[in-house]
Coordinates of C-alpha atoms and ligand atoms in Angstrom, one line a residue:
X56 CA -72.2 -32.4 19.1
X57 CA -69.1 -33.7 20.9
X58 CA -70.1 -36.2 23.5
X59 CA -68.8 -39.3 25.3
X60 CA -70.7 -42.5 26.3
X61 CA -72.2 -42.9 22.9
X62 CA -72.2 -46.7 23.0
X63 CA -72.9 -49.5 25.5
X64 CA -70.0 -51.2 27.3
X65 CA -70.5 -54.2 25.1
X66 CA -70.3 -52.2 21.9
X67 CA -67.0 -50.6 23.1
X68 CA -65.6 -54.1 23.8
X69 CA -66.7 -55.3 20.4
X70 CA -65.4 -52.3 18.5
X71 CA -62.0 -52.4 20.2
X72 CA -61.5 -56.2 20.2
X73 CA -58.3 -57.6 18.8
X74 CA -58.3 -57.0 15.0
X75 CA -55.9 -59.9 14.3
X76 CA -57.1 -62.9 16.3
X77 CA -54.4 -65.5 17.2
X78 CA -54.4 -69.1 16.1
X79 CA -57.1 -70.9 18.0
X80 CA -54.9 -73.9 18.8
X81 CA -51.5 -75.5 18.2
X82 CA -52.7 -77.5 15.2
X83 CA -53.7 -74.3 13.4
X84 CA -50.2 -72.9 13.8
X85 CA -48.5 -76.1 12.8
X86 CA -50.6 -76.4 9.7
X87 CA -49.8 -72.9 8.6
X88 CA -46.1 -73.3 9.5
X89 CA -46.0 -76.4 7.2
X90 CA -47.0 -74.3 4.2
X91 CA -43.7 -72.5 4.3
X92 CA -41.3 -73.9 1.7
X93 CA -38.2 -72.6 3.6
X94 CA -36.9 -70.6 0.7
X95 CA -33.2 -70.5 0.1
X96 CA -32.1 -66.8 0.2
X97 CA -35.6 -66.1 1.7
X98 CA -36.9 -62.7 0.6
X99 CA -39.0 -62.4 3.8
X100 CA -35.7 -62.2 5.9
X101 CA -34.4 -59.4 3.7
X102 CA -37.6 -57.4 4.0
X103 CA -37.7 -57.6 7.8
X104 CA -35.9 -54.6 9.1
X105 CA -34.5 -56.7 12.0
X106 CA -33.7 -59.6 9.7
X107 CA -35.4 -62.3 11.8
X108 CA -34.6 -65.7 10.5
X109 CA -38.2 -66.3 9.4
X110 CA -38.0 -69.7 7.8
X111 CA -36.0 -71.0 10.8
X112 CA -38.6 -69.9 13.3
X113 CA -41.4 -71.2 11.2
X114 CA -39.7 -74.6 10.8
X115 CA -39.3 -74.6 14.6
X116 CA -43.1 -74.1 15.0
X117 CA -43.7 -76.8 12.4
X118 CA -41.7 -79.2 14.6
X119 CA -43.4 -78.0 17.7
X120 CA -40.2 -76.4 19.1
X121 CA -42.0 -73.2 20.2
X122 CA -39.3 -72.2 22.7
X123 CA -36.7 -72.5 20.0
X124 CA -38.8 -70.4 17.7
X125 CA -39.4 -67.6 20.2
X126 CA -35.6 -67.6 20.9
X127 CA -34.9 -67.2 17.1
X128 CA -37.3 -64.3 16.9
X129 CA -36.0 -62.5 20.1
X130 CA -32.4 -63.0 19.1
X131 CA -33.0 -60.4 16.3
X132 CA -35.9 -58.5 17.7
X133 CA -36.8 -58.4 21.3
X134 CA -39.9 -56.4 20.4
X135 CA -41.0 -59.4 18.3
X136 CA -44.3 -59.8 20.2
X137 CA -45.3 -56.2 19.6
X138 CA -44.2 -56.3 16.0
X139 CA -46.3 -59.3 15.3
X140 CA -49.3 -57.1 16.1
X141 CA -48.4 -53.7 14.6
X142 CA -45.9 -54.3 11.8
X143 CA -47.2 -53.4 8.3
X144 CA -46.3 -56.9 7.2
X145 CA -48.1 -56.5 3.9
X146 CA -45.2 -54.2 2.8
X147 CA -42.5 -56.1 4.7
X148 CA -42.1 -59.9 5.3
X149 CA -45.5 -61.1 4.1
X150 CA -45.5 -58.7 1.2
X151 CA -42.3 -60.4 -0.1
X152 CA -43.3 -64.0 0.6
X153 CA -42.9 -66.1 -2.6
X154 CA -46.5 -67.2 -2.4
X155 CA -47.5 -63.8 -3.6
X156 CA -45.8 -64.7 -6.9
X157 CA -48.1 -67.7 -7.2
X158 CA -51.1 -65.5 -6.5
X159 CA -51.7 -67.4 -3.3
X160 CA -52.1 -66.2 0.3
X161 CA -48.6 -65.4 1.7
X162 CA -47.5 -67.3 4.8
X163 CA -49.1 -65.7 7.9
X164 CA -45.7 -64.8 9.3
X165 CA -47.0 -62.2 11.8
X166 CA -49.6 -64.6 13.2
X167 CA -47.0 -67.4 13.6
X168 CA -44.6 -64.9 15.2
X169 CA -47.4 -63.9 17.6
X170 CA -48.0 -67.6 18.4
X171 CA -44.6 -68.3 19.7
X172 CA -43.7 -64.9 21.3
X173 CA -47.0 -64.7 23.3
X174 CA -46.4 -68.3 24.5
X175 CA -42.9 -67.2 25.6
X176 CA -44.2 -64.0 27.3
X177 CA -47.1 -65.6 29.1
X178 CA -45.2 -68.6 30.3
X179 CA -42.3 -66.4 31.2
X180 CA -39.8 -68.5 29.4
X181 CA -36.3 -67.2 30.1
X182 CA -34.6 -67.8 26.8
X183 CA -31.4 -65.8 27.3
X184 CA -29.0 -65.8 30.2
X185 CA -27.5 -62.5 31.3
X186 CA -23.7 -62.5 31.3
X187 CA -22.0 -61.6 34.6
X188 CA -21.9 -57.8 35.3
X189 CA -19.2 -55.9 33.3
X190 CA -19.2 -53.1 35.9
X191 CA -20.3 -50.7 33.2
X192 CA -23.4 -48.4 33.4
X193 CA -25.5 -47.1 30.5
X194 CA -28.4 -44.6 30.7
X195 CA -31.2 -45.0 28.3
X196 CA -33.6 -42.2 27.8
X197 CA -37.1 -43.4 26.8
X198 CA -38.7 -46.8 27.5
X199 CA -40.2 -47.1 24.0
X200 CA -39.2 -49.7 21.4
X201 CA -35.8 -48.3 20.7
X202 CA -34.9 -47.8 24.4
X203 CA -36.2 -51.2 25.4
X204 CA -34.3 -53.0 22.6
X205 CA -31.1 -51.1 23.4
X206 CA -31.5 -51.8 27.1
X207 CA -32.2 -55.5 26.6
X208 CA -29.3 -56.3 24.3
X209 CA -26.9 -54.3 26.6
X210 CA -28.2 -56.0 29.8
X211 CA -27.8 -59.4 28.1
X212 CA -24.1 -58.7 27.7
X213 CA -23.7 -57.8 31.4
X214 CA -24.1 -54.0 31.2
X215 CA -26.1 -52.3 34.1
X216 CA -28.8 -50.2 32.4
X217 CA -31.0 -47.4 33.9
X218 CA -33.9 -46.3 31.8
X219 CA -35.4 -42.8 32.4
X220 CA -39.0 -42.7 31.1
X221 CA -41.1 -39.5 31.2
X222 CA -44.4 -41.4 31.4
X223 CA -45.7 -43.6 34.2
X224 CA -45.5 -46.7 32.0
X225 CA -43.1 -48.1 29.5
X226 CA -43.7 -49.1 25.9
X227 CA -43.6 -45.6 24.4
X228 CA -45.6 -45.4 21.2
X229 CA -46.8 -49.0 21.7
X230 CA -48.5 -48.0 25.0
X231 CA -49.6 -44.4 24.1
X232 CA -49.8 -44.0 20.4
X233 CA -51.3 -47.0 18.6
X234 CA -54.9 -48.0 17.9
X235 CA -56.4 -49.9 20.8
X236 CA -57.8 -52.6 18.6
X237 CA -54.2 -53.5 17.5
X238 CA -52.6 -53.7 20.9
X239 CA -53.8 -53.2 24.5
X240 CA -52.0 -51.3 27.2
X241 CA -52.1 -54.4 29.4
X242 CA -50.2 -56.3 26.6
X243 CA -47.6 -53.5 26.5
X244 CA -47.1 -53.7 30.2
X245 CA -46.6 -57.5 30.1
X246 CA -44.1 -57.0 27.3
X247 CA -42.1 -54.5 29.3
X248 CA -42.0 -56.8 32.3
X249 CA -40.9 -59.7 30.1
X250 CA -38.1 -57.8 28.4
X251 CA -36.8 -56.4 31.7
X252 CA -37.0 -59.8 33.4
X253 CA -33.6 -60.6 32.0
X254 CA -32.2 -58.5 34.9
X255 CA -29.8 -55.6 35.0
X256 CA -32.5 -53.0 33.8
X257 CA -33.8 -50.4 36.2
X258 CA -36.7 -48.3 34.9
X259 CA -37.2 -44.9 36.6
X260 CA -40.6 -43.5 35.6
X261 CA -41.8 -39.9 35.5
X262 CA -38.3 -38.7 34.6
X263 CA -38.3 -36.3 31.7
X264 CA -35.2 -35.3 29.8
X265 CA -34.6 -31.6 30.2
X266 CA -36.8 -31.4 33.3
X267 CA -36.0 -34.1 35.8
X268 CA -32.8 -35.4 34.2
X269 CA -30.2 -33.6 32.2
X270 CA -28.0 -34.8 29.4
X271 CA -24.7 -33.5 30.8
X272 CA -25.4 -35.2 34.2
X273 CA -26.1 -38.5 32.3
X274 CA -23.0 -38.1 30.3
X275 CA -20.9 -37.5 33.4
X276 CA -22.5 -40.3 35.5
X277 CA -22.7 -43.1 33.1
X278 CA -20.3 -44.8 30.7
X279 CA -22.6 -44.1 27.8
X280 CA -26.1 -42.7 27.1
X281 CA -28.7 -43.8 24.5
X282 CA -31.5 -41.4 23.5
X283 CA -34.7 -43.1 22.4
X284 CA -36.9 -40.1 22.9
X285 CA -39.2 -40.6 20.0
X286 CA -40.6 -37.9 17.8
X287 CA -42.2 -34.8 19.2
X288 CA -45.6 -33.1 18.9
X289 CA -48.2 -32.9 16.2
X290 CA -47.4 -30.5 13.4
X291 CA -49.6 -27.3 13.4
X292 CA -51.6 -26.5 10.3
X293 CA -51.1 -22.8 10.7
X294 CA -54.6 -21.9 9.4
X295 CA -57.1 -19.6 10.7
X296 CA -59.5 -21.1 13.4
X297 CA -57.0 -23.8 14.3
X298 CA -57.3 -23.2 18.0
X299 CA -61.2 -23.5 18.1
X300 CA -62.9 -25.8 20.5
X301 CA -63.2 -29.2 18.8
X302 CA -59.8 -29.1 17.0
X303 CA -57.6 -31.9 18.4
X304 CA -54.3 -33.3 17.4
X305 CA -54.2 -37.0 16.7
X306 CA -51.3 -37.8 19.0
X307 CA -53.1 -36.3 22.1
X308 CA -56.4 -37.8 21.0
X309 CA -54.9 -41.3 20.8
X310 CA -53.0 -40.8 24.0
X311 CA -56.3 -39.9 25.7
X312 CA -57.9 -43.0 24.3
X313 CA -55.1 -45.2 25.5
X314 CA -55.1 -43.8 29.0
X315 CA -58.8 -43.6 29.8
X316 CA -62.0 -45.7 29.5
X317 CA -63.3 -45.7 26.0
X318 CA -66.7 -44.4 27.3
X319 CA -65.0 -41.3 28.8
X320 CA -63.4 -40.1 25.5
X321 CA -65.5 -37.5 23.8
X322 CA -66.1 -37.7 20.0
X323 CA -68.0 -35.6 17.6
X324 CA -71.0 -36.5 15.4
X325 CA -69.2 -35.4 12.3
X326 CA -65.4 -35.8 12.5
X327 CA -62.8 -34.7 9.9
X328 CA -59.3 -36.3 10.1
X329 CA -56.5 -34.5 8.3
X330 CA -53.8 -36.7 6.9
X331 CA -53.5 -40.2 5.6
X332 CA -50.6 -41.8 7.5
X333 CA -50.9 -44.6 10.0
X334 CA -51.7 -42.1 12.8
X335 CA -54.5 -40.5 10.7
X336 CA -56.0 -44.0 10.1
X337 CA -55.7 -44.9 13.8
X338 CA -57.5 -41.6 14.7
X339 CA -60.2 -42.0 12.1
X340 CA -61.0 -45.6 12.8
X341 CA -61.1 -45.1 16.5
X342 CA -63.3 -42.0 16.2
X343 CA -65.7 -44.2 14.2
X344 CA -65.5 -47.0 16.8
X345 CA -66.2 -44.5 19.6
X346 CA -69.5 -43.8 17.9
X347 CA -69.0 -40.9 15.5
X348 CA -71.7 -40.9 12.9
X349 CA -69.6 -39.6 10.1
X350 CA -65.8 -39.6 9.7
X351 CA -64.1 -38.0 6.7
X352 CA -60.4 -38.3 6.0
X353 CA -59.0 -35.4 4.1
X354 CA -55.8 -35.9 2.1
X355 CA -54.1 -33.4 -0.2
X356 CA -52.8 -36.0 -2.8
X357 CA -54.6 -39.0 -4.3
X358 CA -54.9 -42.6 -3.0
X359 CA -51.8 -43.5 -5.2
X360 CA -49.5 -41.3 -3.1
X361 CA -50.9 -42.4 0.3
X362 CA -48.4 -42.9 3.1
X363 CA -50.5 -45.7 4.9
X364 CA -50.7 -49.2 3.5
X365 CA -53.5 -50.7 1.5
X366 CA -54.5 -52.8 4.5
X367 CA -54.7 -49.8 6.8
X368 CA -56.8 -47.9 4.2
X369 CA -59.1 -50.9 3.9
X370 CA -59.7 -50.9 7.7
X371 CA -60.7 -47.3 7.5
X372 CA -63.0 -47.9 4.5
X373 CA -64.6 -51.0 6.2
X374 CA -65.2 -48.9 9.3
X375 CA -67.2 -46.6 7.0
X376 CA -64.8 -43.6 6.9
X377 CA -65.3 -41.3 3.9
X378 CA -62.3 -40.3 1.8
X379 CA -61.8 -36.8 0.4
X380 CA -58.7 -36.8 -1.8
X381 CA -57.0 -33.8 -3.4
X382 CA -58.2 -31.6 -0.5
X383 CA -56.0 -29.4 1.8
X384 CA -57.3 -27.6 4.9
X385 CA -57.5 -23.8 4.4
X386 CA -59.6 -22.5 7.3
X387 CA -61.5 -23.7 10.3
X388 CA -64.8 -21.8 10.6
X389 CA -66.2 -21.7 14.2
X390 CA -69.4 -20.4 15.8
X391 CA -69.2 -19.3 19.4
X392 CA -65.7 -20.7 19.5
X393 CA -66.9 -24.2 18.4
X394 CA -65.9 -25.9 15.1
X395 CA -68.6 -25.7 12.5
X396 CA -66.9 -26.2 9.1
X397 CA -63.6 -27.0 7.6
X398 CA -62.9 -25.0 4.5
X399 CA -60.6 -26.9 2.1
X400 CA -58.7 -26.0 -1.1
X401 CA -59.3 -28.3 -4.0
X402 CA -55.9 -29.5 -5.2
X403 CA -54.4 -31.1 -8.3
X404 CA -51.2 -33.0 -8.7
X405 CA -48.3 -31.0 -10.1
X406 CA -44.7 -31.9 -10.8
X407 CA -42.8 -34.6 -8.9
X408 CA -40.6 -33.5 -6.0
X409 CA -37.1 -34.8 -5.2
X410 CA -38.5 -38.0 -3.8
X411 CA -40.4 -38.7 -7.0
X412 CA -43.8 -38.0 -5.5
X413 CA -46.0 -35.5 -7.3
X414 CA -46.7 -32.4 -5.3
X415 CA -50.2 -31.1 -4.7
X416 CA -51.0 -27.6 -6.0
X417 CA -54.1 -25.4 -5.4
X418 CA -56.6 -25.2 -8.2
X419 CA -58.2 -22.0 -6.8
X420 CA -61.4 -23.7 -5.9
X421 CA -62.6 -24.2 -2.3
X422 CA -65.3 -26.3 -0.7
X423 CA -66.6 -26.9 2.8
X424 CA -67.1 -29.9 5.1
X425 CA -69.5 -29.5 7.9
X426 CA -68.1 -31.0 11.1
X427 CA -68.0 -30.6 14.9
X428 CA -64.6 -32.2 15.4
X429 CA -61.3 -32.0 13.5
X430 CA -58.4 -34.3 14.3
X431 CA -55.0 -33.2 12.9
X432 CA -52.7 -36.0 11.8
X433 CA -50.5 -34.2 9.3
X434 CA -47.2 -35.3 10.7
X435 CA -45.1 -34.6 13.7
X436 CA -42.4 -32.1 14.5
X437 CA -39.4 -33.4 16.5
X438 CA -38.5 -32.1 19.9
X439 CA -36.7 -29.2 18.3
X440 CA -36.5 -27.1 21.5
X441 CA -35.0 -29.9 23.5
X442 CA -32.6 -30.9 20.8
X443 CA -31.4 -27.4 20.1
X444 CA -31.1 -26.6 23.8
X445 CA -28.7 -29.4 24.1
X446 CA -27.0 -28.4 20.8
X447 CA -27.4 -31.9 19.4
X448 CA -26.6 -31.8 15.7
X449 CA -29.8 -32.4 13.8
X450 CA -31.6 -32.1 10.5
X451 CA -34.9 -30.3 10.9
X452 CA -35.1 -31.6 14.5
X453 CA -34.1 -35.1 13.7
X454 CA -31.0 -36.0 15.7
X455 CA -28.0 -36.7 13.5
X456 CA -25.9 -39.8 14.2
X457 CA -22.9 -41.4 12.5
X458 CA -22.9 -45.0 11.3
X459 CA -22.4 -46.2 14.9
X460 CA -25.5 -44.2 16.1
X461 CA -23.3 -41.8 18.0
X462 CA -24.4 -38.1 18.2
X463 CA -22.1 -35.1 18.3
X464 CA -22.0 -35.6 22.1
X465 CA -19.2 -38.0 23.1
X466 CA -20.6 -41.3 24.3
X467 CA -24.2 -40.2 23.6
X468 CA -26.0 -42.4 21.1
X469 CA -29.5 -42.1 19.6
X470 CA -31.9 -44.2 17.6
X471 CA -35.6 -44.8 16.7
X472 CA -38.1 -42.1 15.8
X473 CA -35.8 -39.3 17.1
X474 CA -33.3 -39.9 14.3
X475 CA -35.7 -41.0 11.6
X476 CA -38.7 -38.7 12.2
X477 CA -41.2 -41.4 12.8
X478 CA -41.0 -44.9 11.2
X479 CA -42.3 -48.3 12.3
X480 CA -41.8 -49.9 15.7
X481 CA -39.6 -52.5 14.0
X482 CA -37.2 -49.8 12.7
X483 CA -36.9 -48.4 16.2
X484 CA -36.2 -51.9 17.6
X485 CA -33.5 -52.5 15.0
X486 CA -31.9 -49.1 15.8
X487 CA -31.9 -50.0 19.5
X488 CA -30.2 -53.3 18.9
X489 CA -27.5 -51.9 16.6
X490 CA -26.9 -49.0 18.9
X491 CA -26.4 -51.5 21.8
X492 CA -23.6 -53.2 19.7
X493 CA -21.9 -49.8 19.1
X494 CA -22.3 -48.8 22.8
X495 CA -20.8 -52.1 23.9
X496 CA -17.8 -51.6 21.6
X497 CA -17.5 -48.0 22.9
X498 CA -17.6 -48.8 26.6
X499 CA -15.2 -51.8 26.4
X500 CA -12.5 -49.9 24.5
Ligands
LIG33 FE1 -41.5 -69.2 3.9 FE2 -42.7 -67.2 2.4 FE3 -40.4 -66.7 3.7 FE4 -40.4 -68.4 1.6 S1 -40.8 -66.2 1.6 S2 -39.3 -68.7 3.6 S3 -42.4 -69.4 1.8 S4 -42.4 -67.2 4.6

């Protein structure tokens, strides 16, 4: 049965509490910072997509120069506070820390980054001075990580930026698409305020591209445009019964969870989640934390090919989610319009595809999983309609850009999930920063 209010208010608070608690005090951060051996040619810098000077900011924490440390982080990544909470650090900076080679715990880079960036945010430290206005205007579409990063680095150089955001709050995926135990909507709101406090950034909410604002008008009325529109809607499974009551897509489900009280979000007794990416994990763990009795994650390959990280998978397992590998959804069986069973094809691994990953092939066997809710998290399809309406050059809906992040529209640049199909927040932040550099060069020449 699908129902809401399965838990007490206390249980909701407990289940959705911060999964990565911060350092309890200054001493804790300083002790951890002093473990870093400040490697020459530090591998952690290379593995950070925004190339934050990690040993430098850690050294600054070790010497109690927290302001300096926050400035070091924000110089390369203005989304550094968010990234300290949501980056898959185990496959990025921390995964490359030399301590791993010694079979010791890597430096807690994310936790240290959180220590200084949160101090900066909550004390409203103004670490950068905006240059005098250049008299140039740039429109940014989307107030997610890519759009905010682009807007910040442009505003810092004296550009006047207007952001058009379709939702009523900024933050994009951070605000609407990530598990609540990783980051709260309040934190996202504070971060948007902090980033825009540099000045020169005007955010207009409830303004959707293609509906309230149009690309040609932006191109005509601004010196340049940046598209940070993110990736589109959940991919359909195209199987029989998919539109039955109780079949949800993970993006809408997480959006619902992020914009309502936990107690008002309905969840089934027996939930099946399809997919094994980050969004699938976020959907499965949150369904469990909302009080689902049984959550099963269905994935068509084996654990070895999983797109999520080991740490993410461990969270799901610790939350008690069941794993069903080598299984692909074949049919949703419903009674009176309500989901009853998911019929799956048993798969086996066949030959490797172009990327080197072995492809799943049907064995001919099927099996059933009894369930009253199915959450689909088998990837997202870009905003193909919007992109083709505007005749933006694209590859399967992903906007094509040149090495300067410029699209086939003159003066229109793009970055983040809309060009890469959905990577990490840190990748979007890096795109926004690099696109800002290109835009600056474009508008000043
Ligand atoms: Fe410090 Fe580890 Fe980076 Fe070396 S690899 S600089 S020890 S955080």
